[in-house]
XYZ file of N, CA and C in Angstrom:
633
model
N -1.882 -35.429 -8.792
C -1.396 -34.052 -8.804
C -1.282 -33.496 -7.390
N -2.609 -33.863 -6.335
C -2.469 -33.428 -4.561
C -0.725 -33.671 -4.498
N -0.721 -34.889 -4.792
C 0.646 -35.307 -4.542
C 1.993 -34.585 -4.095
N 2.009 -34.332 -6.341
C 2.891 -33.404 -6.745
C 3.020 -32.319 -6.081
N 1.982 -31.839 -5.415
C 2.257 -30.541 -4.854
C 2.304 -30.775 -3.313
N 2.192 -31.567 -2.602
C 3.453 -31.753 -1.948
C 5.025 -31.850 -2.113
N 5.072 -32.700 -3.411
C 6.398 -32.940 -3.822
C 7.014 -31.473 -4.088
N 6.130 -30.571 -4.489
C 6.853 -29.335 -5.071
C 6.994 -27.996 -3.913
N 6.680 -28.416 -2.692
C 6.686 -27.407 -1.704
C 7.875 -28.092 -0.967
N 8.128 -29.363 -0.840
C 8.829 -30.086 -0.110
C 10.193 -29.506 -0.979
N 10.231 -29.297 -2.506
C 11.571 -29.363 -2.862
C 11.994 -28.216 -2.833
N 11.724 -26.899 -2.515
C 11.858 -25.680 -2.321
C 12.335 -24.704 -3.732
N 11.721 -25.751 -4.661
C 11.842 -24.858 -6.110
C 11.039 -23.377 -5.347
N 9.946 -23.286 -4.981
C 9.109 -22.150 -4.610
C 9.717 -21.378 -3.339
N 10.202 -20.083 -3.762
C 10.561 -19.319 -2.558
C 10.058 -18.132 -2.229
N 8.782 -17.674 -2.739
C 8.092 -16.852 -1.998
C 6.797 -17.343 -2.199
N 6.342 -18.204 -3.108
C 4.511 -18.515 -2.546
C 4.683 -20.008 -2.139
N 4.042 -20.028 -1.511
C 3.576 -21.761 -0.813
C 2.409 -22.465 -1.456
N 2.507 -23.480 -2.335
C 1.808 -24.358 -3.134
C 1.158 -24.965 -1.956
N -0.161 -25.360 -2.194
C -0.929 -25.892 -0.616
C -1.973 -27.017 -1.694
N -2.306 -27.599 -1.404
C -3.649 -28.917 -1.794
C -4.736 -28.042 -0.674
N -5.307 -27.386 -1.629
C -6.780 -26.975 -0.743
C -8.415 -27.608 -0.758
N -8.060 -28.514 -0.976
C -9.670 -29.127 -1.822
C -10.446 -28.997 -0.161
N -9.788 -29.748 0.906
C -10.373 -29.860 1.851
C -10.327 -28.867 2.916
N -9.532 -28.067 2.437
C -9.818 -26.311 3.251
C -10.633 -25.538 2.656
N -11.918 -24.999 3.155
C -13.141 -24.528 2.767
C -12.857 -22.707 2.990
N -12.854 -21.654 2.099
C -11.837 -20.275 2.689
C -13.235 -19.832 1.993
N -13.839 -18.423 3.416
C -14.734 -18.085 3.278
C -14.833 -16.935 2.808
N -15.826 -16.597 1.553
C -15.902 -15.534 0.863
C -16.866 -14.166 1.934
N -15.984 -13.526 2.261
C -17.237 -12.550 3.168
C -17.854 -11.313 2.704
N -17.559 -11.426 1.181
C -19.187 -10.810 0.465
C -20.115 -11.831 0.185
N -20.310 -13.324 0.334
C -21.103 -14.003 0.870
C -21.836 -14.762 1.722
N -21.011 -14.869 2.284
C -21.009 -16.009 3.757
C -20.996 -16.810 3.043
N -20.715 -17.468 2.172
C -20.146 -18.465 1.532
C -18.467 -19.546 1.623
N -18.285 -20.469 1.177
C -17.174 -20.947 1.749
C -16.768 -21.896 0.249
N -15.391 -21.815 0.203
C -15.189 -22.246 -1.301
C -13.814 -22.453 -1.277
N -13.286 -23.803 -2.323
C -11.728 -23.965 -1.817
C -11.633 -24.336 -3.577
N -10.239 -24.141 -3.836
C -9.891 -24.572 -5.277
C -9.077 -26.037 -4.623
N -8.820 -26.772 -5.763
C -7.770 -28.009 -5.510
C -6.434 -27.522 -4.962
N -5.795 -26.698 -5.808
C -4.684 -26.262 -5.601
C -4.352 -24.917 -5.130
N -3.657 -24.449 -4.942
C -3.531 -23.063 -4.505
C -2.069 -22.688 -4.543
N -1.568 -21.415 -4.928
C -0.284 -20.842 -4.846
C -0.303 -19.620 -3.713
N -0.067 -19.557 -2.283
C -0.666 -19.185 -1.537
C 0.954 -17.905 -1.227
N 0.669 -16.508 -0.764
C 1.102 -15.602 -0.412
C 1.642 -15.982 0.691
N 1.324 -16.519 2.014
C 1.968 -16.675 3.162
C 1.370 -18.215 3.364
N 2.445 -18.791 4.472
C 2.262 -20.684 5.033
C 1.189 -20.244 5.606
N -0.540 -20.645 5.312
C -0.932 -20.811 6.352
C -1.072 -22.688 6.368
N -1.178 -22.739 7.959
C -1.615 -24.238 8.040
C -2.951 -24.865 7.711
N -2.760 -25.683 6.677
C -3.976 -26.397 5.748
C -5.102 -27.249 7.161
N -5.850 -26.322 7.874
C -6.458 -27.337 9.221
C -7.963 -26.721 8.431
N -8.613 -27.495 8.094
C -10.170 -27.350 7.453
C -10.657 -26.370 9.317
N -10.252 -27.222 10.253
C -11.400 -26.883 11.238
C -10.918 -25.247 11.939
N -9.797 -24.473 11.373
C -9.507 -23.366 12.056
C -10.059 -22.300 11.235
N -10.464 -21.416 12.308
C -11.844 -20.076 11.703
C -10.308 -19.542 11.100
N -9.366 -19.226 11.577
C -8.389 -18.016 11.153
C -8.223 -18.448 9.964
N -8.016 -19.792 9.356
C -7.781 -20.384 7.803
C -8.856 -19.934 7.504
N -9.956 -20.353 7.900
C -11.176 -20.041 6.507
C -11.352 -18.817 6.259
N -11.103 -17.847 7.394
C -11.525 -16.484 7.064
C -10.358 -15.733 6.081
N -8.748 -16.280 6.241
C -7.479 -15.849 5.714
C -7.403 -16.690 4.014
N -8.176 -18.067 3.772
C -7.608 -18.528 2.898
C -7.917 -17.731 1.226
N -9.082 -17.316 1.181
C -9.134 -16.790 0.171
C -8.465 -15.459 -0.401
N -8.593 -14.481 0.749
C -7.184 -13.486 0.150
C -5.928 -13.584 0.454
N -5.435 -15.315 0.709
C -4.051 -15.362 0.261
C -3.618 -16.034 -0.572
N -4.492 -16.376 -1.602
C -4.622 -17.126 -2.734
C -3.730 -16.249 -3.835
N -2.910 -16.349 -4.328
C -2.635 -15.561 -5.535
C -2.919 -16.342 -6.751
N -2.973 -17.631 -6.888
C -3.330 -18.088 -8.312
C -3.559 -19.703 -7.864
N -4.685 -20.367 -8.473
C -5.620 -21.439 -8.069
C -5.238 -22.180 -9.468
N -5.258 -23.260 -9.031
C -5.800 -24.732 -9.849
C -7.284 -25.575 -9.778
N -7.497 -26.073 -10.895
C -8.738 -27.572 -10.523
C -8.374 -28.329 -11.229
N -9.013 -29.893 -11.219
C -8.546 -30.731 -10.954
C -9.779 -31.593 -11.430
N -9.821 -31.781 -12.864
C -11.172 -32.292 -13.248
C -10.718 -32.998 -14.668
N -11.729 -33.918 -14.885
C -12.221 -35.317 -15.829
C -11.783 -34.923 -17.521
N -11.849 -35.347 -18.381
C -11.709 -34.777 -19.706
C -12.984 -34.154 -20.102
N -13.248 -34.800 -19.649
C -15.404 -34.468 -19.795
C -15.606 -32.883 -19.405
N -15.134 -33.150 -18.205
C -15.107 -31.344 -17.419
C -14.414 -30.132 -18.177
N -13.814 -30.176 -19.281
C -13.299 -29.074 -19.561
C -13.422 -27.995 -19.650
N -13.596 -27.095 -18.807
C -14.338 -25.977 -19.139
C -14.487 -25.243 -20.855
N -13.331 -25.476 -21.584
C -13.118 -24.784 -22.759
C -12.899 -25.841 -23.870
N -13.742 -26.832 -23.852
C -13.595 -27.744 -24.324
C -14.251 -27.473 -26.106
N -14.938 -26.253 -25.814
C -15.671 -25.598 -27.237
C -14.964 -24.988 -28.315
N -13.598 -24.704 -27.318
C -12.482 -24.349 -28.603
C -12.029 -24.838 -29.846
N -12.141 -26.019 -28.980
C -11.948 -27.542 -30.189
C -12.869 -27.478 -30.720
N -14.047 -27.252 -30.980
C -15.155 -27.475 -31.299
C -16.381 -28.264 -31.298
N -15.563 -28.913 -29.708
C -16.212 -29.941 -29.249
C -17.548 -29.286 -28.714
N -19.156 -30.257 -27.914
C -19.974 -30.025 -27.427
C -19.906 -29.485 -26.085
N -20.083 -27.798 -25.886
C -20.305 -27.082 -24.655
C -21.460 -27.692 -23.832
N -21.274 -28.920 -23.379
C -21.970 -29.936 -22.100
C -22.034 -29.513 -21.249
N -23.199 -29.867 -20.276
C -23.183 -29.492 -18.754
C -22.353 -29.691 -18.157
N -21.575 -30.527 -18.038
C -20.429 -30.454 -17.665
C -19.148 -29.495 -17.848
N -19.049 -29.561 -18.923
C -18.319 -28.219 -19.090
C -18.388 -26.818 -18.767
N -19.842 -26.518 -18.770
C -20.413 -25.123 -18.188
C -20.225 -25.308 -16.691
N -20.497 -26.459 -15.694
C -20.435 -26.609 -14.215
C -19.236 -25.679 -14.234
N -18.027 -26.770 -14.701
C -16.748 -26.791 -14.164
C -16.119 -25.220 -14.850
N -16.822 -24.597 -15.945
C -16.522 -23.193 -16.405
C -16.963 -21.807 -14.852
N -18.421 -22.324 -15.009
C -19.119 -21.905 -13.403
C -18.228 -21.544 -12.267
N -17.887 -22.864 -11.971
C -16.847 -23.162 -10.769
C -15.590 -22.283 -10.428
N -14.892 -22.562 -11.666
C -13.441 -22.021 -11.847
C -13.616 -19.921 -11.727
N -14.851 -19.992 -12.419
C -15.440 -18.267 -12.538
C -15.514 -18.098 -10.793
N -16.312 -18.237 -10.608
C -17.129 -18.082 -8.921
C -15.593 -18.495 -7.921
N -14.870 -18.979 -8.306
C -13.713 -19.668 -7.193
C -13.043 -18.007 -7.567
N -12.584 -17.387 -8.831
C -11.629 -16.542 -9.145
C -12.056 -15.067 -8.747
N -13.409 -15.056 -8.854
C -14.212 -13.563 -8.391
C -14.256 -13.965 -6.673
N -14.299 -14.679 -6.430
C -14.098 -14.992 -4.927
C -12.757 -14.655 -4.554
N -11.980 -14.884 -4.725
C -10.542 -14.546 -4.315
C -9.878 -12.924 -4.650
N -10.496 -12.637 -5.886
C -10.599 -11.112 -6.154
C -11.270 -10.430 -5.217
N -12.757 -10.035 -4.725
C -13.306 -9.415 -3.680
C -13.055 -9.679 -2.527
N -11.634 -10.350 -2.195
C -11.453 -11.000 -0.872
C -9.764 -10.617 -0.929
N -9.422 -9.946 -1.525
C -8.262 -9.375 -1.716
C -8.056 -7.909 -2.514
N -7.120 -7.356 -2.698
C -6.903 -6.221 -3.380
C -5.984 -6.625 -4.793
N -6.982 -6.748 -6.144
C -6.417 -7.688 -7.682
C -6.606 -6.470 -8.555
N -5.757 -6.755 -9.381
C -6.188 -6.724 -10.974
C -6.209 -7.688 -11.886
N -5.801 -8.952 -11.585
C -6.341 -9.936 -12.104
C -5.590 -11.276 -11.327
N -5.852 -12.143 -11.893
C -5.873 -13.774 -11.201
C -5.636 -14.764 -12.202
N -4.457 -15.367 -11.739
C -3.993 -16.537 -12.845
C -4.487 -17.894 -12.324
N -5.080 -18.503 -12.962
C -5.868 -20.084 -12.915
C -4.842 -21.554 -13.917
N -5.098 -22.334 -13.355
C -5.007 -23.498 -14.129
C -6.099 -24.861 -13.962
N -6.197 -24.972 -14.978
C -7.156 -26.761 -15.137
C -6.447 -27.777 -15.400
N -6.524 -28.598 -14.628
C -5.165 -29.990 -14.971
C -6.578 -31.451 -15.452
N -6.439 -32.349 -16.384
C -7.146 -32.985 -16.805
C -6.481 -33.849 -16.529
N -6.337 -34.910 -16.946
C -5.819 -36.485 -16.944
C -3.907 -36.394 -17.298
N -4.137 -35.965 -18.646
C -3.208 -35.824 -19.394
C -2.846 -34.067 -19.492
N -3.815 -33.698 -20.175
C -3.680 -32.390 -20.300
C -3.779 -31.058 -19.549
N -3.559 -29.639 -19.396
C -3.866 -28.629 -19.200
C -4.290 -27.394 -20.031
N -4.852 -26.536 -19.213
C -4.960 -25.086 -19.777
C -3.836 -24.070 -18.437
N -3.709 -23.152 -19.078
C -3.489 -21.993 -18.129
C -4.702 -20.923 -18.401
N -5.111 -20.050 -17.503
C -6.144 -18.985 -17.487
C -5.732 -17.795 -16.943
N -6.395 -16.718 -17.429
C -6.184 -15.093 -16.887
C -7.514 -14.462 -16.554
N -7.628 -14.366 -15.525
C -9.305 -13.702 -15.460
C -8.654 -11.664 -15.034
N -9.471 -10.890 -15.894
C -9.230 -9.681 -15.212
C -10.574 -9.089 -15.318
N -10.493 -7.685 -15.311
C -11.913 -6.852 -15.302
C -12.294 -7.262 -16.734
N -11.644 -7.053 -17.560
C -12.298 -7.069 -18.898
C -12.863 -8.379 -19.325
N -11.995 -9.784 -18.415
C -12.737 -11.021 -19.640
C -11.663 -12.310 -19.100
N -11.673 -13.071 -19.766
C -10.853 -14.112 -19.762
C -10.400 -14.951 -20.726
N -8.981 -15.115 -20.663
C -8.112 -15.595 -21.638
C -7.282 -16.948 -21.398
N -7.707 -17.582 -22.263
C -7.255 -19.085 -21.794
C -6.191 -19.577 -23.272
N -5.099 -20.557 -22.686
C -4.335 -21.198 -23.394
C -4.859 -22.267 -24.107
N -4.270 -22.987 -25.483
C -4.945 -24.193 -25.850
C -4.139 -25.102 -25.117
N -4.721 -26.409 -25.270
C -4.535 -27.922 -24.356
C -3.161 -27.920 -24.664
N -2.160 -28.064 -23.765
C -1.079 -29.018 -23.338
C -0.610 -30.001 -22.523
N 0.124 -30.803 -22.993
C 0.431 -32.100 -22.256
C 1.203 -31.829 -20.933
N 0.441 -31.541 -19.341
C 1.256 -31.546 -18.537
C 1.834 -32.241 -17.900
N 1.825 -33.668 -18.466
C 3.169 -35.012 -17.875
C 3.840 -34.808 -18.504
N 4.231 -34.454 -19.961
C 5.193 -34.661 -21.072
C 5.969 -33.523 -21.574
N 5.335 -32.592 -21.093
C 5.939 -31.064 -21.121
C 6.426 -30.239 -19.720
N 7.379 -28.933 -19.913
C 7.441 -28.471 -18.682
C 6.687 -27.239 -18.923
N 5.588 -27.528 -19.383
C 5.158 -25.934 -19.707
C 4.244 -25.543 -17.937
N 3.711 -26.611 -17.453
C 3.060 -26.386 -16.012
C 4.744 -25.896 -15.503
N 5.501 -26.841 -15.402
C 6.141 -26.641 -14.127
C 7.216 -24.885 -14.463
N 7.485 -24.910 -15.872
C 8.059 -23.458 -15.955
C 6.967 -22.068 -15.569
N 5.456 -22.653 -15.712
C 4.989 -21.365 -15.372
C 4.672 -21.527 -13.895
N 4.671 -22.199 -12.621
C 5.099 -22.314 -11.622
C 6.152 -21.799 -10.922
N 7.244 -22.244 -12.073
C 8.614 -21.481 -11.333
C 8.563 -20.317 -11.474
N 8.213 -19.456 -12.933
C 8.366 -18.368 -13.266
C 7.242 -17.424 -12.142
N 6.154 -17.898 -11.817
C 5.147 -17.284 -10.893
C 5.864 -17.446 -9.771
N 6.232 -18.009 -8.926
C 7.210 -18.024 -7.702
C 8.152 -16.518 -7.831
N 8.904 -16.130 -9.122
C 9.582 -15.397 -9.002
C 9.102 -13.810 -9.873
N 7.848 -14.092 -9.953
C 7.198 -12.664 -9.993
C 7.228 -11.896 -9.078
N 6.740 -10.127 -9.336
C 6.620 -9.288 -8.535
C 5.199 -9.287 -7.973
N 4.670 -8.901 -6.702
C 3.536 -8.989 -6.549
C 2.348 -8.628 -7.205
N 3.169 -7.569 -8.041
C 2.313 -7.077 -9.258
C 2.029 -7.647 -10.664
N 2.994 -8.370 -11.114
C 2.877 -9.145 -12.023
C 1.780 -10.369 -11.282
N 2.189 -10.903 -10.159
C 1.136 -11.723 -9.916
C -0.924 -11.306 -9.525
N -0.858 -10.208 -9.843
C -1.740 -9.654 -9.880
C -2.264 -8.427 -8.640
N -1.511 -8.762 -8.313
C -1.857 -8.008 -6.554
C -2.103 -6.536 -7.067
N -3.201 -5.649 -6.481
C -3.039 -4.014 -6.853
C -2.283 -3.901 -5.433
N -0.761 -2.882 -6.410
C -0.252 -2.564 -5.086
C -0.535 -0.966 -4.854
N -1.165 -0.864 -5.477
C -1.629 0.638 -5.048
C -2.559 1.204 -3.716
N -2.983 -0.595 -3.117
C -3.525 -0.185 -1.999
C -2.825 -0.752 -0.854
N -3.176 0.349 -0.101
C -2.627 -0.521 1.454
C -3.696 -0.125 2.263
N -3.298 -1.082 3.684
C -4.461 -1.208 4.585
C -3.750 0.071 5.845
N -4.898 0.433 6.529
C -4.739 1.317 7.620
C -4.342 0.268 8.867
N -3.613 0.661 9.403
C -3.113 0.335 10.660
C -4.120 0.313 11.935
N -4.684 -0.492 12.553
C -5.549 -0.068 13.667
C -5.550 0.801 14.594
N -4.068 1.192 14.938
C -4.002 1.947 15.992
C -3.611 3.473 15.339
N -4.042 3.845 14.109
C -3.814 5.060 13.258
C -4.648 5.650 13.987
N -3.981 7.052 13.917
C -5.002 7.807 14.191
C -6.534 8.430 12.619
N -6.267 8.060 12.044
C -7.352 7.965 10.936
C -8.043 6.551 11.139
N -8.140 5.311 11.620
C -8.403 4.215 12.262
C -9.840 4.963 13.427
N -8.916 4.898 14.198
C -9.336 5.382 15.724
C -10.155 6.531 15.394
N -10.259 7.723 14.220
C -11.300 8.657 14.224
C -12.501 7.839 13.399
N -12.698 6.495 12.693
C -13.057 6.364 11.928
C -14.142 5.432 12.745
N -13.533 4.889 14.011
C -13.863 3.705 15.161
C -15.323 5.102 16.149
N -14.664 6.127 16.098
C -15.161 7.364 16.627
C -16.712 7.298 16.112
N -16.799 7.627 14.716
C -17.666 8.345 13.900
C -18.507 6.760 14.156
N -18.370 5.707 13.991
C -19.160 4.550 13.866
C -19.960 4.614 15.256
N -19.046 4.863 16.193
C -20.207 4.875 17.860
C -20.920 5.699 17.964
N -20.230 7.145 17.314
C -22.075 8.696 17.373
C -22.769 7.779 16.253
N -22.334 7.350 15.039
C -23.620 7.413 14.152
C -24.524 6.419 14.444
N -24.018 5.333 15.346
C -24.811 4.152 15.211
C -25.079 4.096 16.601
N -25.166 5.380 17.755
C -25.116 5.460 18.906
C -25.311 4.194 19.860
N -23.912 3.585 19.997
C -23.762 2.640 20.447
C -23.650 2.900 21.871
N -24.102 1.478 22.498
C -23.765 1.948 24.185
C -22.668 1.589 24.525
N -22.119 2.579 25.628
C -20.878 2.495 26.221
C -20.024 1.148 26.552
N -21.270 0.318 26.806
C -20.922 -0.787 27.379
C -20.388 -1.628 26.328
N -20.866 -1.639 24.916
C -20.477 -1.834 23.928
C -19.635 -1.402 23.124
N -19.001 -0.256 23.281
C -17.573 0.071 22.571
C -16.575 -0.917 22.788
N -16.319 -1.489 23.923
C -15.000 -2.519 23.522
C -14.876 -3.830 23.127
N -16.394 -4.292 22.978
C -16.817 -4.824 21.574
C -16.291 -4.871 20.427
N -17.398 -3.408 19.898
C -16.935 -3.266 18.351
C -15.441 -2.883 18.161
N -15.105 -2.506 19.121
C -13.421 -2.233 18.966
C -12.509 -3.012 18.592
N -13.060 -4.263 19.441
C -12.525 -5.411 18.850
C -12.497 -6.024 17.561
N -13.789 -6.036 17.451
C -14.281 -6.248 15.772
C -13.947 -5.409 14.805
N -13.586 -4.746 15.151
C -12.701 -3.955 13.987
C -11.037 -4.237 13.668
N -10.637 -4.454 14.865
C -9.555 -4.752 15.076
C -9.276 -6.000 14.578
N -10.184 -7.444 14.245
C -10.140 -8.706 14.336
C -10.478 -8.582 12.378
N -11.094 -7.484 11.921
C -11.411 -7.248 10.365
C -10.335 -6.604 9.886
N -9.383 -5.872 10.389
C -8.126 -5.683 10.442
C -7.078 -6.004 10.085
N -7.586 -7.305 10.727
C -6.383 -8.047 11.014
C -6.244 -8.836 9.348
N -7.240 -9.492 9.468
C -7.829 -10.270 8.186
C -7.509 -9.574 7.025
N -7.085 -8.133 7.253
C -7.323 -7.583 5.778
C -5.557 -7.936 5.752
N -4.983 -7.813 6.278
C -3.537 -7.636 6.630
C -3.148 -9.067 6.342
């Protein structure tokens, strides 16, 4: 499947998100200091897949708009539907897919997040929002186009359909609501002089990231 998704960025079916193989790009959650990558990724802007660059790890998770994994038959997360045995295994890889999707939510501005699980043969599609999560039953994704139509069709969503809240936007650094806000942080936390163009920076560099 890494493959395929080369094959599918290379063919330019996708013209506004960039399909990326993230297993080995680690994108850091910074309501944890934590660091966490899905297999796949349907990514908002090209960034370059380099594990060792801070600007990827700190950028990869809020430009994630909708994630894949990439696991065993054994692993199914929802394998209880069937009425099969909810195994440790299955709870890991349920775990996983949860913690990867609330990660990419607090690391962006969502109302919800579309997932997929690719098995051997089969798939699910997933919806995580505030209220819960809603998953598809098993389909055959070699033998069907049901993966690759909801791929295309997500490529040509609105940012809102893909979950994005567009109701927020970020402040500009050099705003003047910015700059009074840069103000109030040096009286309250009476910083020394010598240190304002410091934190100035650091604000500017958290900024950036949000952007």
């Amino acid at each position: 499947m890494l493959s395929q998704v080369n094959h599918l960025d290379e063919s330019g079916a996708c013209t506004t998100v960039f399909p990326r193989a993230t297993l080995a790009v680690h994108g850091k959650d910074h309501t944890s200091n934590t660091f966490l990558s899905p297999d796949v990724s349907l990514l908002s802007s090209d960034l370059e897949m380099d594990h060792s660059s801070s600007r990827v790890q700190d950028e990869l998770l809020g430009a994630i708009l909708a994630f894949g994994d990439i696991v065993s038959e054994e692993d199914d997360p929802c394998a209880f539907a069937h009425g099969k045995p909810d195994t440790e295994r299955s709870r890991f890889a349920r775990g996983r897919i949860a913690a990867m999707a609330r990660a990419i939510c607090v690391n962006s501005y969502r109302t919800f997040c579309y997932a997929f699980v690719l098995l051997p043969e089969m798939a699910r599609l997933i919806r995580f929002d505030h209220s819960g999560i809603v998953y598809t039953e098993l389909f055959n994704w070699r033998t069907t186009t049901h993966l690759a139509d909801f791929l295309v069709r997500f490529d040509r969503m609105s940012p809102a359909e893909c979950g994005c809240d567009t109701s927020v936007t970020t402040i500009a650094s050099n705003s003047e609501e910015k700059l009074k806000q840069y103000d109030n942080i040096i009286k309250k936390l009476n910083i020394d002089p010598k240190e304002k163009d410091w934190l100035f920076k650091k604000v500017l560099k958290m900024n950036h990231r949000e952007n």
